[in-house]
Short mmCIF file of C-alpha atoms (C1' of nucleotides) in Angstrom, two decimals:
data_model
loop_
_atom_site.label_atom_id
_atom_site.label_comp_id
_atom_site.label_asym_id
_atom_site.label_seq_id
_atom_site.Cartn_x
_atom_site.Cartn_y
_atom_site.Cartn_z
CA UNK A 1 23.73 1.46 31.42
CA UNK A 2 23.85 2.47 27.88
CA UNK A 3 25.97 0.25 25.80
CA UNK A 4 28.66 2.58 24.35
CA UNK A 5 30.32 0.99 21.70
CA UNK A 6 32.70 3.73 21.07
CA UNK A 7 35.05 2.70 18.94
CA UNK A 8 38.68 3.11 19.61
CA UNK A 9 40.01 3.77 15.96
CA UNK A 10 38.07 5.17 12.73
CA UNK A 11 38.37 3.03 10.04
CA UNK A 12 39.26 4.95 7.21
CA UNK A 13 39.37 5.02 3.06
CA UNK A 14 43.39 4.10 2.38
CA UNK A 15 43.52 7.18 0.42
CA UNK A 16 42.10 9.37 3.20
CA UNK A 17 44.73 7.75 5.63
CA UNK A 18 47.91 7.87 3.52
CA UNK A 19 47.17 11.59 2.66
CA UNK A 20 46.78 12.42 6.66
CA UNK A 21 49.79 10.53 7.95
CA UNK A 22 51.80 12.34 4.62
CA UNK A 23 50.39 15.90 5.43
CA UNK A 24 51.34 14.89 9.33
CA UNK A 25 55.06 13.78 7.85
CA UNK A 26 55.04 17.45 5.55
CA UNK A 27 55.03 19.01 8.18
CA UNK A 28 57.88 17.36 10.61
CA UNK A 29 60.15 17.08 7.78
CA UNK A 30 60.09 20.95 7.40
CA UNK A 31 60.38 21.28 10.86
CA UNK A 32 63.04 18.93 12.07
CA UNK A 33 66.47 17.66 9.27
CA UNK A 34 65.47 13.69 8.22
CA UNK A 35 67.36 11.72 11.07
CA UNK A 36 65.54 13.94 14.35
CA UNK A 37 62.19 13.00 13.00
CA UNK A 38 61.12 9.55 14.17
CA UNK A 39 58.51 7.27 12.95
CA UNK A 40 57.32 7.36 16.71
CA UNK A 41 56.54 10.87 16.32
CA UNK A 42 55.03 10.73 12.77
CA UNK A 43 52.42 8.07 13.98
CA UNK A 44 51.82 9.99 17.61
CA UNK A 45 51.29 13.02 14.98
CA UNK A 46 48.94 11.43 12.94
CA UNK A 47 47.21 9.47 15.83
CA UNK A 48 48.22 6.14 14.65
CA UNK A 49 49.47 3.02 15.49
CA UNK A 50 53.95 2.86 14.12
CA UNK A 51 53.49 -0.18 11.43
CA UNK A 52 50.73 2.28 9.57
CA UNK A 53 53.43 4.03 8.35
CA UNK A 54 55.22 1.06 7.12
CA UNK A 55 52.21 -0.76 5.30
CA UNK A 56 51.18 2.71 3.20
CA UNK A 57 55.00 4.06 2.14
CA UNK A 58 57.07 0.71 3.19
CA UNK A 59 59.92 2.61 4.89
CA UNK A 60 60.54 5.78 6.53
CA UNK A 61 63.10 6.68 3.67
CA UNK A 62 59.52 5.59 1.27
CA UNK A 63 57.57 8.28 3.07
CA UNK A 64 60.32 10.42 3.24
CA UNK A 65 60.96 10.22 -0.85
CA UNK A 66 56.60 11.00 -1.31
CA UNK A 67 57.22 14.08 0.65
CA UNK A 68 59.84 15.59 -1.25
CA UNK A 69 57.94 14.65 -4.25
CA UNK A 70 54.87 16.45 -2.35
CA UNK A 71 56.58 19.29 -1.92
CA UNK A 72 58.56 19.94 -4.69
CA UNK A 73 55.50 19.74 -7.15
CA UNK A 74 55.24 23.03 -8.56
CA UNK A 75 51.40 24.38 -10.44
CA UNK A 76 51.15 25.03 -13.96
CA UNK A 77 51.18 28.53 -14.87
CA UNK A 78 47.95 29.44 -16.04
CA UNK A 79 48.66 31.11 -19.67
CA UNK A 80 45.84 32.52 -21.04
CA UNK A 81 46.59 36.02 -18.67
CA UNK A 82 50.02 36.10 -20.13
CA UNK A 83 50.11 39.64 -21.72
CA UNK A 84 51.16 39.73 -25.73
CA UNK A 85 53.77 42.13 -25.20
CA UNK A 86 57.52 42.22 -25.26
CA UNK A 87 59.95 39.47 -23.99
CA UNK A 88 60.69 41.93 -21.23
CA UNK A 89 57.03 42.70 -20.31
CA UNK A 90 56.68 38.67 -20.23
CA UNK A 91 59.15 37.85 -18.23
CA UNK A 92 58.44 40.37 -15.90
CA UNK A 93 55.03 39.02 -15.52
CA UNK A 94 56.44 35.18 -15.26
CA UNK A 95 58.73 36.22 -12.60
CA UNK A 96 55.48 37.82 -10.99
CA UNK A 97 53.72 35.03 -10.67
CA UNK A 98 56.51 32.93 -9.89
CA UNK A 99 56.98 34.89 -6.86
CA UNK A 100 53.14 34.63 -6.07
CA UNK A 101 53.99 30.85 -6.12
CA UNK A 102 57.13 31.26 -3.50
CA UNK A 103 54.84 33.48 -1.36
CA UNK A 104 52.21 30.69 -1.17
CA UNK A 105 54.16 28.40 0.00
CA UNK A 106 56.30 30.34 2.08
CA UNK A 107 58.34 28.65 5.32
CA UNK A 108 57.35 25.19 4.03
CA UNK A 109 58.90 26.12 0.16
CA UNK A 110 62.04 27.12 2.28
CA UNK A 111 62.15 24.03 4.32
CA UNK A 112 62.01 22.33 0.91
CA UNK A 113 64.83 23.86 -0.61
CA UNK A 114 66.43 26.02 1.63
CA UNK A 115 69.04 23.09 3.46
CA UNK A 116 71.42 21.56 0.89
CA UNK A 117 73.81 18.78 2.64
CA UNK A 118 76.07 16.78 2.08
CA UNK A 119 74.75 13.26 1.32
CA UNK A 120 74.26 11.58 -2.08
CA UNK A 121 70.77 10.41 -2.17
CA UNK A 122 69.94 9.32 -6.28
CA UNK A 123 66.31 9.22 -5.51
CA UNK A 124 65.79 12.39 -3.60
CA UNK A 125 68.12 13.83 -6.87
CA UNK A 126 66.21 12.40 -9.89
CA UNK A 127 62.68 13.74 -8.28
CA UNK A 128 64.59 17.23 -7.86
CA UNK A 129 66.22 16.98 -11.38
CA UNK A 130 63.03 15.86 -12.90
CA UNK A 131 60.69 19.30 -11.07
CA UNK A 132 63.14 21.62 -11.66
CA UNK A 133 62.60 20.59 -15.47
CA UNK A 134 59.36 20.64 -15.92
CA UNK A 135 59.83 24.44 -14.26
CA UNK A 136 62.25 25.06 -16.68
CA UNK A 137 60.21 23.78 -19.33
CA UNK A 138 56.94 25.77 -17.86
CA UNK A 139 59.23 29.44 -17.64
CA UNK A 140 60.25 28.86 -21.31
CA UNK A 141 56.70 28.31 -22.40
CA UNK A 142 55.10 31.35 -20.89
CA UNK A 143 57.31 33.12 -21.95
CA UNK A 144 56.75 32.40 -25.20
CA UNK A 145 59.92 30.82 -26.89
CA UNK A 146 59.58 27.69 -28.64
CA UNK A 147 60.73 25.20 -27.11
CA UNK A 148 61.01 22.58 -29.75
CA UNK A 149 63.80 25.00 -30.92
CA UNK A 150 67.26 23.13 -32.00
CA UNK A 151 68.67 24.75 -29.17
CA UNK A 152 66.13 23.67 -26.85
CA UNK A 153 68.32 21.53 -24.91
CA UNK A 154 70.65 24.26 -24.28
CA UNK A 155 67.71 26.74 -23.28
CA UNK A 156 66.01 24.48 -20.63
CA UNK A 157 69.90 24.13 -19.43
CA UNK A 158 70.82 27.87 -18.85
CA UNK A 159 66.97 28.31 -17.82
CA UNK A 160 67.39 25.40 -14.70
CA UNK A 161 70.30 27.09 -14.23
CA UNK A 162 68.79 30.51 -13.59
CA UNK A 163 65.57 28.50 -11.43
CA UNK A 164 68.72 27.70 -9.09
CA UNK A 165 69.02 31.83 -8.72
CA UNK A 166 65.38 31.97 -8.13
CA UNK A 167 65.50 29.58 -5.09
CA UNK A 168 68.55 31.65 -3.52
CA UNK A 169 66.75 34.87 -4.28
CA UNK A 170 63.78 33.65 -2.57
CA UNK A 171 65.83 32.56 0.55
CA UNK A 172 67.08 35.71 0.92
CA UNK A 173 63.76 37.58 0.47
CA UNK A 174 61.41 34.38 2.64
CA UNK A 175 63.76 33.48 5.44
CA UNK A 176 66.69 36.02 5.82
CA UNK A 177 64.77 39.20 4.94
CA UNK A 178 67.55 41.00 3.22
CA UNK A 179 65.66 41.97 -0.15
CA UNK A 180 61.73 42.90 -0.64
CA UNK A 181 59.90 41.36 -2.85
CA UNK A 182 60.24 44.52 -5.08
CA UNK A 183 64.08 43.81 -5.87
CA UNK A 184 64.17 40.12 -5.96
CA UNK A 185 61.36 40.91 -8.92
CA UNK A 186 63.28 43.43 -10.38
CA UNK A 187 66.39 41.63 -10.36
CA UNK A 188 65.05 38.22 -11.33
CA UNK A 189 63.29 40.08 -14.29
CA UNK A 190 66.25 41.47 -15.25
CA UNK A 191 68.18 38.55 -15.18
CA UNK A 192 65.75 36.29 -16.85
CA UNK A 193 65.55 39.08 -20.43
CA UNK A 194 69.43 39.57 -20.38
CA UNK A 195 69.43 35.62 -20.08
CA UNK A 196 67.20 35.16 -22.61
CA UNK A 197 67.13 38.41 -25.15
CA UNK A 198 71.04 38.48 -24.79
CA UNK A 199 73.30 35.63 -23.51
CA UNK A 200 71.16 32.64 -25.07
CA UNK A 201 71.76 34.13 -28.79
CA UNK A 202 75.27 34.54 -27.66
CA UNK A 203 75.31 31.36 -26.51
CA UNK A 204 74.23 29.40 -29.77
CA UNK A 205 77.58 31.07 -31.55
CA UNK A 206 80.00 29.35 -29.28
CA UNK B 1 110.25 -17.78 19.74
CA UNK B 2 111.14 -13.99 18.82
CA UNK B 3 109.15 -11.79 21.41
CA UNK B 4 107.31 -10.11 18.63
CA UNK B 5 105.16 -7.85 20.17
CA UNK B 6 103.41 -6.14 17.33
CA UNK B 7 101.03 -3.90 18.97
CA UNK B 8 97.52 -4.49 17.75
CA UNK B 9 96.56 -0.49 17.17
CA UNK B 10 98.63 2.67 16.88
CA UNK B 11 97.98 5.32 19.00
CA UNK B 12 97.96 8.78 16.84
CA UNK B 13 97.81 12.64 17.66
CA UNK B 14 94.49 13.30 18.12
CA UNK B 15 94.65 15.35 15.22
CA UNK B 16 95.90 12.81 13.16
CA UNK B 17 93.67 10.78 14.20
CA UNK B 18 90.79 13.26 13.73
CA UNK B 19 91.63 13.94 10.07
CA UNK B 20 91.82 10.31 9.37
CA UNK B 21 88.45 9.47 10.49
CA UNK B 22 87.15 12.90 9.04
CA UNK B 23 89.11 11.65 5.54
CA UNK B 24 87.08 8.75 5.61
CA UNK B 25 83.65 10.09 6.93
CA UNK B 26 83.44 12.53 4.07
CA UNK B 27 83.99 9.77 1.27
CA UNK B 28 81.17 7.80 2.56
CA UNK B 29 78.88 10.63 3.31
CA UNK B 30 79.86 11.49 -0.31
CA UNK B 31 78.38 7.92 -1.28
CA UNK B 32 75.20 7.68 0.31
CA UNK B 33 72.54 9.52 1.95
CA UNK B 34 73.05 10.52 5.60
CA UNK B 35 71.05 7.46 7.53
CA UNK B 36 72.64 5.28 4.92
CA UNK B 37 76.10 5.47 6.68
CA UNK B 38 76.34 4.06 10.04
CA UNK B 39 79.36 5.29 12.47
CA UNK B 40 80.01 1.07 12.35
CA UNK B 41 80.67 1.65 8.61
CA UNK B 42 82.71 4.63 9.29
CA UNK B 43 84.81 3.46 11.88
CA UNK B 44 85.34 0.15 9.50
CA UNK B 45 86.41 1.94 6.98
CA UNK B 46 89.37 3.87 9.68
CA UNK B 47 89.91 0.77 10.97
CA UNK B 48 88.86 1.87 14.15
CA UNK B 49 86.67 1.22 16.97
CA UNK B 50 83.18 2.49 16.37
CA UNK B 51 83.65 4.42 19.96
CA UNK B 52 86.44 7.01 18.93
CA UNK B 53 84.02 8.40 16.52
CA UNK B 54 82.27 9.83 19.39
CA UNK B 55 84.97 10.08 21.68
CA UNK B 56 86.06 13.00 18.89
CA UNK B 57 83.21 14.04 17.78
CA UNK B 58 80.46 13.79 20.50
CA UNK B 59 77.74 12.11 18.09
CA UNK B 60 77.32 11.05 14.42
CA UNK B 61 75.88 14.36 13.76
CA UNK B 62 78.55 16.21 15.04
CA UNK B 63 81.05 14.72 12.36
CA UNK B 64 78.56 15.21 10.17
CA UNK B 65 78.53 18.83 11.16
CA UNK B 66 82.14 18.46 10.99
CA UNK B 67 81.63 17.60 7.23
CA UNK B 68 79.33 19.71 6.02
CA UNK B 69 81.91 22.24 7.54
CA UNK B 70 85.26 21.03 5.73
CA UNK B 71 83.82 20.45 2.23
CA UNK B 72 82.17 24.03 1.30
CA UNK B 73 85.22 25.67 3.02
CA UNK B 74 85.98 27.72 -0.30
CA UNK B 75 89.41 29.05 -0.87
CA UNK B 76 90.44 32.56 -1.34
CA UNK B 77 90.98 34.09 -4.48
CA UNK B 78 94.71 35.54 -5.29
CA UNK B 79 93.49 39.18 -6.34
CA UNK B 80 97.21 40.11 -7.20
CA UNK B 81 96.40 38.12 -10.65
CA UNK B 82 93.12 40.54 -11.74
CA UNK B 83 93.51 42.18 -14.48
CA UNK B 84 93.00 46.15 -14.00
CA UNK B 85 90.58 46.66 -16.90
CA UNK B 86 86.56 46.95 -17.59
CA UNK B 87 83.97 45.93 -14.90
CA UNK B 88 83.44 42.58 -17.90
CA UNK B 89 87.23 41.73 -17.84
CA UNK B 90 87.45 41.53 -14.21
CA UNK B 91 84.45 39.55 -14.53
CA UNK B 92 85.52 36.95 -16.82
CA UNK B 93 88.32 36.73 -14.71
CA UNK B 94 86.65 35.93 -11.59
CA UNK B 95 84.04 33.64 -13.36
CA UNK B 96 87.06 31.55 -14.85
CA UNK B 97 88.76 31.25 -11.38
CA UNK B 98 85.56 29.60 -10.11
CA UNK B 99 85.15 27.17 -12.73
CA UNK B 100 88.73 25.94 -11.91
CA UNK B 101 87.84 26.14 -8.21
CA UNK B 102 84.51 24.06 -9.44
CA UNK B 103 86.18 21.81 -11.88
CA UNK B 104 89.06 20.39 -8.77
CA UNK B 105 86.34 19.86 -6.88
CA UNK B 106 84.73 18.02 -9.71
CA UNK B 107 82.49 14.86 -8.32
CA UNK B 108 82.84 15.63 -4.42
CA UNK B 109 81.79 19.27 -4.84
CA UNK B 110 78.88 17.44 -6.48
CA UNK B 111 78.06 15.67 -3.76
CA UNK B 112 77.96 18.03 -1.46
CA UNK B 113 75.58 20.89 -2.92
CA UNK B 114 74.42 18.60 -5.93
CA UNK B 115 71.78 17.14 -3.26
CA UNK B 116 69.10 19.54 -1.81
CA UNK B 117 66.62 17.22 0.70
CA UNK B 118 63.84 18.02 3.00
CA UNK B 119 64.88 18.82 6.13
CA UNK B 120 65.42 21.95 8.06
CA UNK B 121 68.83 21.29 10.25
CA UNK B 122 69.49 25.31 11.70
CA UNK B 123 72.64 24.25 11.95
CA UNK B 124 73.89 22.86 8.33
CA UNK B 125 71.62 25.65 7.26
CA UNK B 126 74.70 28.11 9.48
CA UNK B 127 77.44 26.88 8.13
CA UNK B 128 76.31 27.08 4.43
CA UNK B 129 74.93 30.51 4.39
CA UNK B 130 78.22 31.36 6.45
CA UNK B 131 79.83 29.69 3.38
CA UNK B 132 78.22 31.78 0.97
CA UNK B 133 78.24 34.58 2.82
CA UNK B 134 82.18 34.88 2.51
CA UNK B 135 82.11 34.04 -0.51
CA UNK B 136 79.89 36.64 -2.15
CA UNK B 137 82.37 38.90 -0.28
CA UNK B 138 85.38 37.15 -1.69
CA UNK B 139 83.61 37.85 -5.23
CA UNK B 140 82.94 41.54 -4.42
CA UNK B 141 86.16 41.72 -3.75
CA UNK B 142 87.99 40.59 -6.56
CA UNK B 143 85.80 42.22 -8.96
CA UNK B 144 86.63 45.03 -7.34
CA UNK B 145 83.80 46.73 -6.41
CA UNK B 146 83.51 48.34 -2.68
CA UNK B 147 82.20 46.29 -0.32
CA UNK B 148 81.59 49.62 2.08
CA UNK B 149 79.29 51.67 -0.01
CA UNK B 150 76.39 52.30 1.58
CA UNK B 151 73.88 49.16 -0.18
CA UNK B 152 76.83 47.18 0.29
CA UNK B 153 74.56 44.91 2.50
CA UNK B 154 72.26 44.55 -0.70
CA UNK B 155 74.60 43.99 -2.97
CA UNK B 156 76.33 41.06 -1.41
CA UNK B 157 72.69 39.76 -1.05
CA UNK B 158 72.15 39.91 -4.62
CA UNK B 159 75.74 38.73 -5.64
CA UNK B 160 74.77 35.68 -2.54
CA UNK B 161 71.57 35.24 -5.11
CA UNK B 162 73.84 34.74 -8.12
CA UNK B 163 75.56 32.36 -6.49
CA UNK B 164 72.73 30.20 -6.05
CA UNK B 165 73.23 29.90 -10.05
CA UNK B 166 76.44 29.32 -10.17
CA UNK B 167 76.21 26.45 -8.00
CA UNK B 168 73.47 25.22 -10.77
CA UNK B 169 75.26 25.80 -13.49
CA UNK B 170 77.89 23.95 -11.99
CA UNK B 171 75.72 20.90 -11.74
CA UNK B 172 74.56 21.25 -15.62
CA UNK B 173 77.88 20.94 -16.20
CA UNK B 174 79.56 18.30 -14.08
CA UNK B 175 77.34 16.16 -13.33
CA UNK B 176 74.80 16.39 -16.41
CA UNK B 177 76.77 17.44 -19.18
CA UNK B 178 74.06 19.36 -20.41
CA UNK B 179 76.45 22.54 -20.82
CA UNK B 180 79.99 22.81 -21.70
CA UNK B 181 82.84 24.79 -19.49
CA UNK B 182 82.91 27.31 -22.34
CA UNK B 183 78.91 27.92 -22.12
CA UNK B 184 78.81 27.86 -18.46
CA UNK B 185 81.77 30.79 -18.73
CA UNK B 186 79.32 32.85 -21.25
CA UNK B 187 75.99 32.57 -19.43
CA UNK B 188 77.56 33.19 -15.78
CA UNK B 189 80.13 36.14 -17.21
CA UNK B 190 77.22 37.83 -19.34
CA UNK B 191 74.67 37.94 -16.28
CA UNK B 192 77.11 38.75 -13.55
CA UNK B 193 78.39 41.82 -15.87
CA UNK B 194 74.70 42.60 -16.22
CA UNK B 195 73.67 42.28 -12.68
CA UNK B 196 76.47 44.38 -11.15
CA UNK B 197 76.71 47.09 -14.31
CA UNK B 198 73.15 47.75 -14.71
CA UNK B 199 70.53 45.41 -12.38
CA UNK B 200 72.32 47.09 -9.26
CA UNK B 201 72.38 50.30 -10.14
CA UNK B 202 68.62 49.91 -11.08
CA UNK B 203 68.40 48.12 -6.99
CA UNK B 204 69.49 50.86 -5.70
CA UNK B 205 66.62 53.51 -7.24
CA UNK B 206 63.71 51.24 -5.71
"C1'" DA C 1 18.97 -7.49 14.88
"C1'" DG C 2 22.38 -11.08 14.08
"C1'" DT C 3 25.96 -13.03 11.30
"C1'" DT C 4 29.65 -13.15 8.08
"C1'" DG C 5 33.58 -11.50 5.47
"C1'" DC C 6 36.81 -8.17 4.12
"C1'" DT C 7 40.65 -5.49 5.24
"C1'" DA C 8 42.32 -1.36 7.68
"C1'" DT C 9 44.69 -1.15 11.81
"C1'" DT C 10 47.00 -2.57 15.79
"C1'" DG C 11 50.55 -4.46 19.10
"C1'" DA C 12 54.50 -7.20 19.95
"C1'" DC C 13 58.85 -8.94 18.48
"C1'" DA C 14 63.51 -9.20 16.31
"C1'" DT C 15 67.17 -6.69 14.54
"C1'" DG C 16 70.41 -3.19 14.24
"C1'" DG C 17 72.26 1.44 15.24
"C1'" DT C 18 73.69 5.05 18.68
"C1'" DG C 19 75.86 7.06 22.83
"C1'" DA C 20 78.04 6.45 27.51
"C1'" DC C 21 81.57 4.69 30.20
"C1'" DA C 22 84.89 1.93 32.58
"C1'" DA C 23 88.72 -0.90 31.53
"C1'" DC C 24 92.74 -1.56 28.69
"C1'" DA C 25 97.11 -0.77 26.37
"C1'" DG C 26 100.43 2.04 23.48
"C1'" DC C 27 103.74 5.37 24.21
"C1'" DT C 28 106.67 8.56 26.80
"C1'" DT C 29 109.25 10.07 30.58
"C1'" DG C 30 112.08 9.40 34.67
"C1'" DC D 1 112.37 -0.97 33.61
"C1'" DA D 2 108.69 1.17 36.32
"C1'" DA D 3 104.99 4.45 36.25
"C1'" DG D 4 101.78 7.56 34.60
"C1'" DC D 5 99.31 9.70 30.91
"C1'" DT D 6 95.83 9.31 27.63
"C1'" DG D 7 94.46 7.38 23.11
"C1'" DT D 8 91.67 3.44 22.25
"C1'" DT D 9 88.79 -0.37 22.94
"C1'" DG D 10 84.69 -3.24 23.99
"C1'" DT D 11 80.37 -3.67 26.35
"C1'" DC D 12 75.98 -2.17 28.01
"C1'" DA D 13 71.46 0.09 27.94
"C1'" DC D 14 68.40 2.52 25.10
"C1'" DC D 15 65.93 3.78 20.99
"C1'" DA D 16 64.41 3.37 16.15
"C1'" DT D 17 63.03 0.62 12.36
"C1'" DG D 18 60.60 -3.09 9.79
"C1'" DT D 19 57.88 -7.45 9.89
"C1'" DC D 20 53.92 -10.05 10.85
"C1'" DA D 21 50.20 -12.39 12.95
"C1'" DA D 22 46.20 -11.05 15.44
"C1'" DT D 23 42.46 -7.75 16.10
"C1'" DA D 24 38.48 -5.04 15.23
"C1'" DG D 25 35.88 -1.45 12.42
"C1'" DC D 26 32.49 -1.50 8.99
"C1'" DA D 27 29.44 -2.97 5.29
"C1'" DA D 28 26.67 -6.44 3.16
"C1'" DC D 29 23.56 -10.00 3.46
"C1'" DT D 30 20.51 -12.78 5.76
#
DNA sequence: AGTTGCTATTGACATGGTGACAACAGCTTG
DNA sequence: CAAGCTGTTGTCACCATGTCAATAGCAACT
């Protein structure tokens, strides 16, 4: 008779755990709208006893608010392959790589931002709010404008403003299949120059 | 002793009744985040027992459905007030219509597209693509291009696209201030003139 | 190997929200 | 004023969430 101690639960580091129950959590979020998810089914997920949950994010809405912020974190464009060419020839290849980005990330991206509903959450808002800015504030760098402008305020505006293009572009292009790739490039590049080369001067004489 | 017999509850039409509980459901949906308003709260605030709610409306989701439904319901535009001139004109026209469409709206229109959460619900995800669906067509109307040329599939996907920074620039606007009514008019004329005058065209090479 | 201590993890409990349903009561019609 | 129709209520069973004391992996030190 051998004595077996097998144990019946791993012990883990607290980073190690709150990263699997969150990357468990990613992905029933994206798969199921906030109130068909249960804790019950996060835990069974992540193998895991139900009051886990609660002692690494506090609350279901806690873990909820990490994902978003998980999910909505968007890389740093890496600027040294930038070309040194026109605005046009810039933009086109920001709106290349952006793409490369949306392609990554794929059904999960969409799952992100592809539901809008009605339901006034301040948190879930302010962690949107604050990555679409540092997007904003990313485009306008690679593309090479300076951003400490007087204007700047104005530019990161019209510039969030067009980022809430590129997310309906990309839902019709990830999910609904109505444009390729090709045209939501195209017309995103075009956009973004006209925006830029053309409506933002424009826009500093009102 | 007068027999008064002052009945304890009215009995409505059931669609009276229906619109007064949906009146109130969409203010405090408005407020706070779905599984922050409890059909107790709801049915408080109609003065009502919590019961009816689902007696006329199945479940809490299904008013929410019901919601989601009522509030980005968009009205039609009156084309017998476009102007007859240059693809920008009609433009400008349009654009201004929707900023007064936007700017009623004002704080509740807010609330319902200002949010975008986690949470893939098929069927919110329905009604608002539904929503924009009509209308892009509504737009494509009015501006007067014809919806039944051949790409016409493409170019309400791309006009479906701009929309996505309209709603955008509608929240820069209302709810951050960040750009005036006069600047929102600019940026959203300019590109929209740009997209259907040249980018299309261009779509329609690839 | 045995013991001790730390703490990650569990399991049970209390609370509150949701949906179903039978009973009740306004209102209308004869 | 009686009777029926149905809008409305109140209760019941079930499920989800958050709290907390108890448990048990695991490492360190005899």
């Amino acid at each position: 008779m051998s004595t077996e101690t097998e144990p019946r639960w791993r012990r883990l580091e607290p980073d190690q755990r709150r990263e699997q129950i969150l990357d468990c959590a990613i992905r029933l979020f994206g798969e199921r709208p906030y109130a068909e998810v249960s804790t019950t089914d996060i835990a069974r997920e992540a193998g895991v006893a139900r009051g886990l949950i609660n002692h690494y994010f506090g609350s279901k809405r806690g873990l909820y608010l990490e994902v978003v912020r998980r999910m909505v974190t968007v890389p740093v464009a890496d600027r040294s392959a930038v070309p040194d060419g026109s605005l046009a020839e810039r933009v086109e290849f920001s709106v290349d790589w952006l793409l490369d980005v949306i392609s990554a990330r794929g059904k999960t991206w969409v799952a992100v931002l592809g539901t809008e509903g009605v339901g006034n959450d301040p948190e879930v808002e302010r962690i949107l709010a604050e990555a679409d800015e540092t997007a904003a504030e990313n485009l306008v760098r690679t593309v090479g404008l300076r951003d400490a402008e007087p204007a700047g305020a104005e530019l990161r505006a019209i510039v969030r403003a067009f980022g809430g293009m590129v997310k309906a572009a990309g839902r019709e292009w990830i999910t609904h299949g109505t444009l390729t790739r090709e045209q939501v490039q195209l017309v995103l590049a075009e956009q973004l120059t006209a925006l830029l080369g053309e409506t933002f001067p424009h826009l500093q004489r009102l």
